[in-house]
Amino acid sequence: MSAGPGKISGGAGESWILRLYVAGQTKKSLLALSNLKKICEEHLSGRYTIEVIDLSKNPQLAQGHQIIAVPTLVRELPPPIRKIIGDLSDEDRVLVGLDVKSGEELSE
C-alpha cells in the first residue's frame, strides 16, 4: 500500500523512498503514518514516496528487512539506509534521523 504522491519529481532535490513498517492499524501505527505524511509534505513536497508495510499480513518481512520493533521508518533512498523507530512525533528527531536537516540547522 502506498501513500503520498505517486510520482517523484526530480529537479530541485533528491528523490526519497520511505518505508513505514507497522503491525496492523494500531493507534501508534496510524499516528506514525500521519506524522510522516505531515513531515514529508513540509520538507520533501513532491519528492517522496511512502510505502506502508503491514507486518501483521507479511510477518516474514520483519526478519528479512531486520525490523525489530514497530512502527519503524526506513529511508531506502537516498542512500545510506536509515531507520527510525517510534511514532515519529518528534519532528526534529525525524528530520535529523532521516538526514533531511542536520542538528546544527535545527539549533539555529
CSV table of N, CA and C in Angstrom, one decimal:
chain,number,residue,atom,x,y,z
A,1,MET,N,0.9,-1.2,0.0
A,1,MET,CA,0.0,0.0,0.0
A,1,MET,C,0.9,1.2,0.0
A,2,SER,N,0.6,2.2,-0.8
A,2,SER,CA,1.4,3.4,-0.9
A,2,SER,C,0.5,4.6,-0.5
A,3,ALA,N,1.2,5.6,0.0
A,3,ALA,CA,0.6,6.9,0.3
A,3,ALA,C,1.4,8.0,-0.2
A,4,GLY,N,0.9,9.2,-0.3
A,4,GLY,CA,1.7,10.3,-0.8
A,4,GLY,C,1.6,10.3,-2.3
A,5,PRO,N,2.4,11.2,-2.9
A,5,PRO,CA,2.4,11.4,-4.3
A,5,PRO,C,2.9,10.1,-5.0
A,6,GLY,N,2.2,9.8,-6.1
A,6,GLY,CA,2.6,8.6,-6.9
A,6,GLY,C,3.9,8.8,-7.7
A,7,LYS,N,4.2,10.1,-8.1
A,7,LYS,CA,5.3,10.4,-8.9
A,7,LYS,C,6.3,11.1,-8.0
A,8,ILE,N,7.6,10.8,-8.2
A,8,ILE,CA,8.7,11.5,-7.6
A,8,ILE,C,9.2,12.5,-8.6
A,9,SER,N,9.2,13.8,-8.3
A,9,SER,CA,9.8,14.7,-9.3
A,9,SER,C,11.2,14.9,-9.0
A,10,GLY,N,12.0,15.0,-10.1
A,10,GLY,CA,13.4,15.2,-9.9
A,10,GLY,C,13.6,16.7,-9.7
A,11,GLY,N,14.5,17.3,-10.4
A,11,GLY,CA,14.7,18.7,-10.3
A,11,GLY,C,15.5,19.2,-9.2
A,12,ALA,N,14.8,19.9,-8.3
A,12,ALA,CA,15.5,20.7,-7.2
A,12,ALA,C,16.2,19.8,-6.2
A,13,GLY,N,15.8,18.6,-6.0
A,13,GLY,CA,16.4,17.8,-5.0
A,13,GLY,C,16.3,16.3,-5.3
A,14,GLU,N,16.8,15.5,-4.3
A,14,GLU,CA,16.8,14.1,-4.5
A,14,GLU,C,15.4,13.5,-4.3
A,15,SER,N,15.2,12.3,-4.8
A,15,SER,CA,14.0,11.5,-4.6
A,15,SER,C,14.2,10.7,-3.4
A,16,TRP,N,13.1,10.6,-2.6
A,16,TRP,CA,13.1,9.9,-1.3
A,16,TRP,C,12.1,8.7,-1.4
A,17,ILE,N,12.6,7.6,-1.0
A,17,ILE,CA,11.7,6.4,-0.9
A,17,ILE,C,11.7,6.0,0.6
A,18,LEU,N,10.6,6.0,1.2
A,18,LEU,CA,10.4,5.8,2.6
A,18,LEU,C,9.5,4.6,2.8
A,19,ARG,N,9.9,3.7,3.7
A,19,ARG,CA,9.1,2.5,4.0
A,19,ARG,C,8.7,2.6,5.5
A,20,LEU,N,7.4,2.5,5.8
A,20,LEU,CA,7.0,2.5,7.2
A,20,LEU,C,6.4,1.1,7.5
A,21,TYR,N,7.1,0.4,8.4
A,21,TYR,CA,6.7,-0.9,8.9
A,21,TYR,C,5.8,-0.7,10.1
A,22,VAL,N,4.6,-1.4,10.0
A,22,VAL,CA,3.6,-1.3,11.1
A,22,VAL,C,3.1,-2.7,11.3
A,23,ALA,N,2.4,-2.9,12.4
A,23,ALA,CA,1.7,-4.2,12.7
A,23,ALA,C,0.2,-3.9,12.9
A,24,GLY,N,-0.5,-3.8,11.8
A,24,GLY,CA,-1.9,-3.6,11.9
A,24,GLY,C,-2.2,-2.1,12.0
A,25,GLN,N,-3.5,-1.8,12.1
A,25,GLN,CA,-4.0,-0.4,12.2
A,25,GLN,C,-4.1,0.1,13.6
A,26,THR,N,-2.9,0.0,14.4
A,26,THR,CA,-2.9,0.4,15.8
A,26,THR,C,-2.9,1.9,15.8
A,27,LYS,N,-3.2,2.4,17.0
A,27,LYS,CA,-3.2,3.9,17.2
A,27,LYS,C,-1.8,4.4,16.9
A,28,LYS,N,-0.7,3.7,17.4
A,28,LYS,CA,0.6,4.2,17.2
A,28,LYS,C,1.0,4.1,15.7
A,29,SER,N,0.6,3.1,15.0
A,29,SER,CA,0.9,3.0,13.6
A,29,SER,C,0.3,4.1,12.8
A,30,LEU,N,-1.0,4.3,13.1
A,30,LEU,CA,-1.7,5.4,12.4
A,30,LEU,C,-1.1,6.8,12.7
A,31,LEU,N,-0.7,7.0,13.9
A,31,LEU,CA,-0.1,8.2,14.3
A,31,LEU,C,1.3,8.4,13.6
A,32,ALA,N,2.0,7.3,13.5
A,32,ALA,CA,3.3,7.4,12.8
A,32,ALA,C,3.1,7.8,11.3
A,33,LEU,N,2.1,7.2,10.7
A,33,LEU,CA,1.8,7.5,9.3
A,33,LEU,C,1.4,8.9,9.1
A,34,SER,N,0.5,9.4,10.0
A,34,SER,CA,0.1,10.7,9.9
A,34,SER,C,1.2,11.7,10.1
A,35,ASN,N,2.1,11.5,11.1
A,35,ASN,CA,3.2,12.3,11.3
A,35,ASN,C,4.2,12.3,10.2
A,36,LEU,N,4.4,11.1,9.6
A,36,LEU,CA,5.3,11.0,8.4
A,36,LEU,C,4.8,11.8,7.2
A,37,LYS,N,3.5,11.7,7.0
A,37,LYS,CA,2.9,12.5,5.8
A,37,LYS,C,3.1,14.0,6.0
A,38,LYS,N,2.8,14.4,7.3
A,38,LYS,CA,3.0,15.9,7.6
A,38,LYS,C,4.4,16.3,7.4
A,39,ILE,N,5.4,15.6,7.9
A,39,ILE,CA,6.8,15.9,7.8
A,39,ILE,C,7.2,15.9,6.3
A,40,CYS,N,6.8,14.9,5.6
A,40,CYS,CA,7.2,14.8,4.1
A,40,CYS,C,6.6,16.0,3.3
A,41,GLU,N,5.4,16.3,3.6
A,41,GLU,CA,4.8,17.5,2.8
A,41,GLU,C,5.5,18.8,3.1
A,42,GLU,N,5.9,19.0,4.4
A,42,GLU,CA,6.5,20.2,4.8
A,42,GLU,C,8.0,20.3,4.2
A,43,HIS,N,8.7,19.2,4.2
A,43,HIS,CA,10.1,19.2,3.9
A,43,HIS,C,10.5,18.5,2.6
A,44,LEU,N,9.7,17.7,2.1
A,44,LEU,CA,10.1,16.9,0.9
A,44,LEU,C,9.0,16.9,-0.2
A,45,SER,N,8.2,18.0,-0.2
A,45,SER,CA,7.0,18.0,-1.0
A,45,SER,C,7.3,17.7,-2.5
A,46,GLY,N,6.6,16.7,-3.0
A,46,GLY,CA,6.7,16.3,-4.4
A,46,GLY,C,7.9,15.4,-4.7
A,47,ARG,N,8.7,15.1,-3.7
A,47,ARG,CA,10.0,14.4,-3.9
A,47,ARG,C,10.0,13.1,-3.2
A,48,TYR,N,8.9,12.5,-2.7
A,48,TYR,CA,8.9,11.4,-1.9
A,48,TYR,C,7.8,10.4,-2.2
A,49,THR,N,8.1,9.1,-1.8
A,49,THR,CA,7.1,8.0,-1.9
A,49,THR,C,7.1,7.3,-0.6
A,50,ILE,N,5.9,7.1,0.0
A,50,ILE,CA,5.8,6.3,1.2
A,50,ILE,C,5.2,5.0,0.9
A,51,GLU,N,5.8,3.9,1.3
A,51,GLU,CA,5.3,2.6,1.2
A,51,GLU,C,5.0,2.1,2.6
A,52,VAL,N,3.8,1.7,2.9
A,52,VAL,CA,3.4,1.1,4.2
A,52,VAL,C,3.4,-0.4,4.1
A,53,ILE,N,4.2,-1.0,5.0
A,53,ILE,CA,4.3,-2.5,5.0
A,53,ILE,C,3.7,-3.0,6.3
A,54,ASP,N,2.6,-3.7,6.3
A,54,ASP,CA,2.0,-4.2,7.4
A,54,ASP,C,2.5,-5.6,7.8
A,55,LEU,N,3.3,-5.7,8.8
A,55,LEU,CA,3.9,-7.0,9.2
A,55,LEU,C,2.9,-8.0,9.8
A,56,SER,N,1.7,-7.5,10.2
A,56,SER,CA,0.7,-8.5,10.6
A,56,SER,C,0.2,-9.3,9.4
A,57,LYS,N,0.4,-8.8,8.2
A,57,LYS,CA,0.0,-9.5,7.0
A,57,LYS,C,1.1,-10.2,6.4
A,58,ASN,N,2.3,-9.7,6.6
A,58,ASN,CA,3.6,-10.3,6.0
A,58,ASN,C,4.7,-10.4,7.0
A,59,PRO,N,4.5,-11.2,8.1
A,59,PRO,CA,5.5,-11.2,9.2
A,59,PRO,C,6.9,-11.6,8.8
A,60,GLN,N,7.0,-12.4,7.7
A,60,GLN,CA,8.3,-12.8,7.2
A,60,GLN,C,9.2,-11.6,6.8
A,61,LEU,N,8.6,-10.5,6.4
A,61,LEU,CA,9.3,-9.3,6.0
A,61,LEU,C,10.1,-8.7,7.2
A,62,ALA,N,9.7,-8.9,8.4
A,62,ALA,CA,10.4,-8.3,9.6
A,62,ALA,C,11.8,-8.9,9.7
A,63,GLN,N,11.9,-10.2,9.5
A,63,GLN,CA,13.3,-10.7,9.6
A,63,GLN,C,14.1,-10.3,8.4
A,64,GLY,N,13.6,-10.5,7.2
A,64,GLY,CA,14.3,-10.2,6.0
A,64,GLY,C,14.8,-8.7,5.9
A,65,HIS,N,14.0,-7.8,6.5
A,65,HIS,CA,14.4,-6.4,6.5
A,65,HIS,C,14.9,-5.9,7.8
A,66,GLN,N,15.2,-6.9,8.7
A,66,GLN,CA,15.8,-6.6,10.0
A,66,GLN,C,15.0,-5.5,10.8
A,67,ILE,N,13.7,-5.7,10.9
A,67,ILE,CA,12.8,-4.9,11.7
A,67,ILE,C,12.6,-5.5,13.0
A,68,ILE,N,13.0,-4.8,14.1
A,68,ILE,CA,12.9,-5.4,15.5
A,68,ILE,C,11.8,-4.8,16.3
A,69,ALA,N,11.2,-3.7,15.8
A,69,ALA,CA,10.1,-3.0,16.6
A,69,ALA,C,9.3,-2.3,15.5
A,70,VAL,N,8.0,-2.0,15.9
A,70,VAL,CA,7.1,-1.3,15.0
A,70,VAL,C,6.5,-0.2,15.8
A,71,PRO,N,6.1,0.9,15.2
A,71,PRO,CA,6.4,1.3,13.8
A,71,PRO,C,7.9,1.6,13.6
A,72,THR,N,8.5,1.2,12.5
A,72,THR,CA,9.8,1.6,12.1
A,72,THR,C,9.8,2.2,10.7
A,73,LEU,N,10.4,3.4,10.6
A,73,LEU,CA,10.6,4.0,9.3
A,73,LEU,C,11.9,3.7,8.7
A,74,VAL,N,12.0,3.3,7.5
A,74,VAL,CA,13.3,3.1,6.8
A,74,VAL,C,13.4,4.0,5.6
A,75,ARG,N,14.5,4.7,5.6
A,75,ARG,CA,14.8,5.5,4.4
A,75,ARG,C,15.6,4.6,3.4
A,76,GLU,N,15.0,4.3,2.3
A,76,GLU,CA,15.6,3.4,1.3
A,76,GLU,C,16.5,4.3,0.4
A,77,LEU,N,15.9,5.4,-0.1
A,77,LEU,CA,16.7,6.3,-0.9
A,77,LEU,C,16.4,7.7,-0.4
A,78,PRO,N,17.4,8.6,-0.4
A,78,PRO,CA,18.8,8.4,-0.9
A,78,PRO,C,19.6,7.6,0.1
A,79,PRO,N,20.6,6.9,-0.4
A,79,PRO,CA,21.5,6.2,0.5
A,79,PRO,C,22.3,7.1,1.4
A,80,PRO,N,22.7,6.6,2.5
A,80,PRO,CA,22.6,5.3,3.0
A,80,PRO,C,21.2,5.0,3.7
A,81,ILE,N,20.9,3.7,3.9
A,81,ILE,CA,19.7,3.4,4.5
A,81,ILE,C,19.7,3.9,6.0
A,82,ARG,N,18.6,4.5,6.4
A,82,ARG,CA,18.5,4.9,7.8
A,82,ARG,C,17.2,4.4,8.4
A,83,LYS,N,17.1,4.1,9.7
A,83,LYS,CA,15.9,3.6,10.4
A,83,LYS,C,15.6,4.5,11.6
A,84,ILE,N,14.3,4.7,11.8
A,84,ILE,CA,13.8,5.4,12.9
A,84,ILE,C,12.7,4.6,13.5
A,85,ILE,N,12.7,4.3,14.8
A,85,ILE,CA,11.7,3.6,15.5
A,85,ILE,C,10.8,4.5,16.3
A,86,GLY,N,9.5,4.3,16.2
A,86,GLY,CA,8.6,5.1,17.0
A,86,GLY,C,7.5,5.7,16.2
A,87,ASP,N,6.7,6.6,16.9
A,87,ASP,CA,5.5,7.2,16.2
A,87,ASP,C,5.8,8.4,15.4
A,88,LEU,N,7.1,8.8,15.4
A,88,LEU,CA,7.6,9.9,14.6
A,88,LEU,C,7.0,11.3,15.0
A,89,SER,N,6.6,11.4,16.3
A,89,SER,CA,6.0,12.6,16.8
A,89,SER,C,7.1,13.7,17.1
A,90,ASP,N,8.3,13.4,17.2
A,90,ASP,CA,9.4,14.4,17.4
A,90,ASP,C,10.0,14.7,16.1
A,91,GLU,N,9.4,15.8,15.5
A,91,GLU,CA,9.7,16.2,14.1
A,91,GLU,C,11.2,16.4,14.0
A,92,ASP,N,11.8,17.1,14.9
A,92,ASP,CA,13.3,17.4,14.8
A,92,ASP,C,14.1,16.1,14.8
A,93,ARG,N,13.7,15.2,15.6
A,93,ARG,CA,14.4,13.9,15.7
A,93,ARG,C,14.3,13.1,14.3
A,94,VAL,N,13.1,13.2,13.8
A,94,VAL,CA,12.9,12.6,12.5
A,94,VAL,C,13.7,13.2,11.4
A,95,LEU,N,13.7,14.6,11.3
A,95,LEU,CA,14.4,15.3,10.3
A,95,LEU,C,15.9,15.0,10.4
A,96,VAL,N,16.5,14.9,11.6
A,96,VAL,CA,17.9,14.6,11.8
A,96,VAL,C,18.1,13.1,11.5
A,97,GLY,N,17.2,12.3,11.9
A,97,GLY,CA,17.4,10.8,11.7
A,97,GLY,C,17.3,10.5,10.2
A,98,LEU,N,16.5,11.2,9.4
A,98,LEU,CA,16.4,10.9,8.0
A,98,LEU,C,17.5,11.7,7.2
A,99,ASP,N,18.2,12.6,8.0
A,99,ASP,CA,19.3,13.4,7.4
A,99,ASP,C,18.7,14.4,6.4
A,100,VAL,N,17.5,14.9,6.7
A,100,VAL,CA,16.9,15.9,5.9
A,100,VAL,C,17.5,17.3,6.4
A,101,LYS,N,17.7,17.4,7.7
A,101,LYS,CA,18.4,18.5,8.3
A,101,LYS,C,19.4,18.0,9.3
A,102,SER,N,20.5,18.8,9.5
A,102,SER,CA,21.5,18.5,10.5
A,102,SER,C,21.1,19.0,11.8
A,103,GLY,N,21.7,18.5,12.9
A,103,GLY,CA,21.4,19.0,14.2
A,103,GLY,C,21.8,20.5,14.3
A,104,GLU,N,22.8,20.9,13.6
A,104,GLU,CA,23.2,22.4,13.6
A,104,GLU,C,22.1,23.2,13.0
A,105,GLU,N,21.5,22.8,11.9
A,105,GLU,CA,20.4,23.6,11.3
A,105,GLU,C,19.3,23.8,12.2
A,106,LEU,N,18.9,22.7,13.0
A,106,LEU,CA,17.8,22.8,13.9
A,106,LEU,C,18.0,23.8,15.1
A,107,SER,N,19.3,23.9,15.5
A,107,SER,CA,19.6,24.7,16.6
A,107,SER,C,19.8,26.2,16.3
A,108,GLU,N,19.8,26.5,15.0
A,108,GLU,CA,19.9,27.9,14.6
A,108,GLU,C,18.6,28.7,14.8
